[in-house]
Amino acid sequence: MTVSELILKIDEILNLDLSSSLDVSSQTVIQAMEQNSCCKTLLACCNFVLDELYSEYALDCRNTVVNAVDGIIEVSNLNLRRVLSLTDSAGQNTPFKHSLDGLTVNRCGKYNLTYARKPPLLTFASAINIPDSKISERIFVYGVIAEYLRVIGDYSASSSWAGKYLQALQAAMSKTACAKLPCRRWLL
């Protein structure tokens, strides 16, 4: 699902009447959305909810080999949210510090970096990719609606949608353990 499709779905749910206010006679739907303030707010809410999902519920973890030059590991091209582990070639944890240039370590050389990524910044044409398949589009829509209603100041409706969002998230993220039945016994 793209962001523009999501916005049109939210338009149907909340009766925002965006479909009629978007002038698509001389431009595409995406160009019309780029000029609509309500659509811009919904896009910002999409980015907010996606960032929340990436940071709280569905980490996008990656592993890579990085090289430290002069005690600095360059991480600007990794879209790094946080470092989960940094180990040397022997598998030993390596102490590091965050700096403006990247990660500062004591020795130069190659390291194994496990990190969580930030979500990509969404545009109206972007496809929404959530790294955990347990989180459905419906859950994402609930979160965007709750955030949008909070932003426009409808706090009671926002609270209701936020409750639906959090309840659906908890249900999706809870572990579904198999029920263990007692073994069969002979009855006398």
mmCIF file with all atom_site columns, N, CA and C in Angstrom, residues 23-28 31:
data_model
loop_
_atom_site.group_PDB
_atom_site.id
_atom_site.type_symbol
_atom_site.label_atom_id
_atom_site.label_alt_id
_atom_site.label_comp_id
_atom_site.label_asym_id
_atom_site.label_entity_id
_atom_site.label_seq_id
_atom_site.pdbx_PDB_ins_code
_atom_site.Cartn_x
_atom_site.Cartn_y
_atom_site.Cartn_z
_atom_site.occupancy
_atom_site.B_iso_or_equiv
_atom_site.pdbx_formal_charge
_atom_site.auth_seq_id
_atom_site.auth_comp_id
_atom_site.auth_asym_id
_atom_site.auth_atom_id
_atom_site.pdbx_PDB_model_num
ATOM 1  N N  . ASP A 1 23 ? -8.014 18.612 -6.511  1.00 0.00 ? 23 ASP A N  1
ATOM 2  C CA . ASP A 1 23 ? -8.246 18.955 -7.915  1.00 0.00 ? 23 ASP A CA 1
ATOM 3  C C  . ASP A 1 23 ? -7.298 18.121 -8.773  1.00 0.00 ? 23 ASP A C  1
ATOM 4  N N  . VAL A 1 24 ? -7.839 17.072 -9.357  1.00 0.00 ? 24 VAL A N  1
ATOM 5  C CA . VAL A 1 24 ? -7.009 16.185 -10.168 1.00 0.00 ? 24 VAL A CA 1
ATOM 6  C C  . VAL A 1 24 ? -7.225 16.392 -11.660 1.00 0.00 ? 24 VAL A C  1
ATOM 7  N N  . SER A 1 25 ? -7.890 17.482 -12.031 1.00 0.00 ? 25 SER A N  1
ATOM 8  C CA . SER A 1 25 ? -8.164 17.714 -13.448 1.00 0.00 ? 25 SER A CA 1
ATOM 9  C C  . SER A 1 25 ? -6.893 18.014 -14.232 1.00 0.00 ? 25 SER A C  1
ATOM 10 N N  . SER A 1 26 ? -5.985 18.785 -13.662 1.00 0.00 ? 26 SER A N  1
ATOM 11 C CA . SER A 1 26 ? -4.774 19.163 -14.390 1.00 0.00 ? 26 SER A CA 1
ATOM 12 C C  . SER A 1 26 ? -3.509 18.507 -13.842 1.00 0.00 ? 26 SER A C  1
ATOM 13 N N  . GLN A 1 27 ? -3.651 17.651 -12.823 1.00 0.00 ? 27 GLN A N  1
ATOM 14 C CA . GLN A 1 27 ? -2.477 17.056 -12.201 1.00 0.00 ? 27 GLN A CA 1
ATOM 15 C C  . GLN A 1 27 ? -2.818 15.664 -11.659 1.00 0.00 ? 27 GLN A C  1
ATOM 16 N N  . THR A 1 28 ? -1.821 14.952 -11.257 1.00 0.00 ? 28 THR A N  1
ATOM 17 C CA . THR A 1 28 ? -2.055 13.630 -10.684 1.00 0.00 ? 28 THR A CA 1
ATOM 18 C C  . THR A 1 28 ? -2.531 13.765 -9.244  1.00 0.00 ? 28 THR A C  1
ATOM 19 N N  . GLN A 1 31 ? 0.340  14.901 -6.970  1.00 0.00 ? 31 GLN A N  1
ATOM 20 C CA . GLN A 1 31 ? 0.622  16.338 -7.054  1.00 0.00 ? 31 GLN A CA 1
ATOM 21 C C  . GLN A 1 31 ? -0.443 17.138 -6.325  1.00 0.00 ? 31 GLN A C  1
#
